[in-house]
Amino acid sequence: MLSYTIRRIGMLVPVLLGMTIVVFAIIRAIPGDPAQVILGQRATPEAIQQLTAKLGLDQPIYVQYGSYLMDLITGNLGESIRTGEQISKEMIPYLAATAELTIFAMAIAIIVGVNAGIISAWFQRSWFDYGAMIIALIGISMPIFWLGLMGQWFFSIQLDWLPTTGREEIRNPVDAVTNLYLIDTLINGRFDQFGEVFKHLILPGTALATIPMAIIARITRSSMIEVLNADYIRTARAKGLRMSWVVYRHALKNAVIPILTVIGLQTGLLLGGAILTETIFGWPGLGRYIVEAISYRDYPVIQSGILMIALLFVLVNLVVDLLYAAIDPRIKY
Amino acid sequence: MRKKWSMLGLILVLILSLALSACSNKSAGGKDGDEKAGEKSNAKDTLIYGRGGDSTSLDPITTTEGEAFKVTENIYESLLTYGDEDTTVQPGLAEKWEASDDGLTYTFHLREGVKFHDGTDFNAEAVVKNFDRWMNGDAEKFPYYTMFGGFKKDEGHVIKEIKATDEKTVVFTLKRPQAPFLKNIAMSPFGIASPAAIEKYGDDLRANPVGTGPFKFVEWKANDRIVLEKNEDFWMEGYPKLKQVIFKTIPENSARLNALQTGEIDLMDGLNPSDLSKVEGDKNLQLFKRPSMNVGYVGLTVTRKPLDNKLVRQALNHAVDKKAIIDSFYGGFAEPAKNPMPPSLEGYDDSVEEYPYDVEKAKALLKEAGFPNGFEMELWAMPVARPYMPEGMKVAEVLQASFEKIGVKAKIVTYEWATYLEKASKGEADSFLLGWTGDNGDPDNFIYTLLDKDSIGGNNYTYFSNPEMHDILIEAQTVTDQAKRNELYKKAQAIVHDEAPWIPLVHSTPMMAGMSDIANFIPHPTGTDLFTKVEFK
């Protein structure tokens, strides 16, 4: 297991290197002069020229890439062109905000999705099965944008249960420690705020969870059905074991590999795909950080942001792969 | 293996209990909501202002972005300021001022007993230090300082010298008269910062603003919120009324309105014209109309065929039904434009006769120009919403249909915003939608900035160049007699009208919405609002 883990981690190096090249190249391919964009509609040509030189954008591409890579190796993500702040420092709150939202959304998606899938599989062709799969189908086809605004309209404006935007009650702000507010409020011993932060998570979290939840439910269902038809399950059932015992003890373990794959993929997608959700819910996360940077041609921020998402994606996949190996010893290769 | 699974089970139980606690929380929502409302009613001294974008800097001279000034206007004060509802020049940090007859010397008498937020005294020396800092910079660091004709090292720099003659008097000596000088001094970017803070923070002043204004800076969480609190030592007796102002970023207009309706914010800008009825139908809300100081237009690049022909440009002007556009996309809250500057500005020429919507006339002009069967061109549609152009793509579609009627086939083209501006500034568009919101309420800031030959490569995207008008505009920059200036600008407007480098479309009235208990809030035409007098009823 250890040697597999090391090998698997070693494989990350070329992947990461490739990522830096792709990200760097794609960004340079976007039309538009960053200096012009930074200085805005009111810029003079001289100022644009000066800024271009200062940013090193007048250097040949390979020189720019070389110095970029050197900086990365030393852990320096560079400065934001727009704010002048160190990106590595500036990015932390955004990263935490996105992480909190993603983890929350995935928790909802996994708990609801897996269980709905299991129940559907067990009671195949029942009303629950049909109902759940129809809902899953709708969930996959629903635009997040619409779902989010409708959620706000119904749960906030009509029912006044949940807040519409942000991460916290603005009039009662959280003292950030880790920037993961659920944890921060507990560290600070502010249980009232914990409730508020939780409420703020529900709408965006659910909106974000809809699609992965639906996909997980469908995959779980089909994977479980396959396993449930196996001989050893029939034996277990015949022995008169309780359903929950059969499902969670015997079946799930063997059905879990494809489910895990989907969960890994979906987590990666959520990390990058939270942009719309973050915009609608005024969530100050990584997606918005990057979108803002794009509209300002803030190259270093775009690069670092995309790289960070790619890195997280790769890491999630690493965890999934290692989990495979832990669950099913045959998978070590 | 068994152990692993029980571990997983434990985690699952933990997550489930967390979810359950959420449910119990949710069911207590009603009670919670009441508490929240109760809290709000005794805490009605915090104003939460929801807006679409975050500030880029809190050192106002380092940026040209309106979102930055919305905040800094309340932290800093300039020597002069504008009227509550207009851009007339009013006393700011300077109580009185005199200009010499030749327009070369301005003497400012400063307000007594003013302190910066860090406790240091405001005095003449502080003014000199601030201007010294700016004029020794460059356009990249301090972009708006170019309003004074460049920087210390530049030929065109207007300010020769700034002297503190005593503790409370500052004298500006100019190299040549600059008519909009006082209006410029009053702009938000020229807010006076504490010299001690400049020393201490250097470039980091952008995140640590220290001024003399009604509110002190407390906290800035990027892309989320900026918190200001009352300056207890503010010189204006009994002000500010509010204890706190919080600027909250919510990018999506509809989501921002949702937040307003639930009371999470108290005030919002960027109201969609299509959402007007929602605000009007809600008794807890009120509508605020910002006086119009903008223009939305179709630029006709005069260097590109066949738009280099004046008759063609005039024909296109005749082909547009502005009223229909206003009714459809501005909720009626705009007026048709006929000049390149809004009527609220001094020097506006109301005698200019609008090109009437007249398809036959347009066809006749095209025929006369040698295009009886029309021609093909590109029409660029703005990809972003601006107060002067809430729905660029749809307006472009209407224009396309209008042009079709006179045989002109317009192909709608759009680019991502930054690219759009860059390409248009290089003269690559045949015709394009764009607009401008004024900085200081001076006609120079519209006509010279947008249509003079000096501004080609800058904001003159039509490449319109008229030597006669150029002379007029330069003269208007140096003459300080306002009546004379107004005459000059009227002449310039007549030339623009006749040459028709634009189809002026609208001067829109940007809309805001707020809680009905907000009092004394007057939206300012510059788009930068001061909250000194605002309170809750």
CSV table of C-alpha atoms in Angstrom, one decimal, chain A residues 11 14 20 49 58 95 120 128 197 232 274 276 281 283 300:
chain,number,residue,atom,x,y,z
A,11,MET,CA,2.7,10.6,-10.8
A,14,PRO,CA,4.3,15.5,-14.6
A,20,THR,CA,1.1,24.9,-15.5
A,49,GLN,CA,3.4,51.1,-22.2
A,58,ASP,CA,7.0,42.8,-23.0
A,95,LEU,CA,-10.4,29.2,-0.8
A,120,SER,CA,-34.4,2.8,-4.9
A,128,PHE,CA,-40.1,5.5,-4.3
A,197,VAL,CA,-23.6,30.5,9.4
A,232,TYR,CA,-24.1,-14.0,-1.9
A,274,ALA,CA,-19.4,27.1,-8.1
A,276,LEU,CA,-22.8,30.8,-10.7
A,281,PHE,CA,-25.6,34.1,-3.4
A,283,TRP,CA,-20.6,34.1,-1.8
A,300,PRO,CA,-1.2,36.1,-12.0
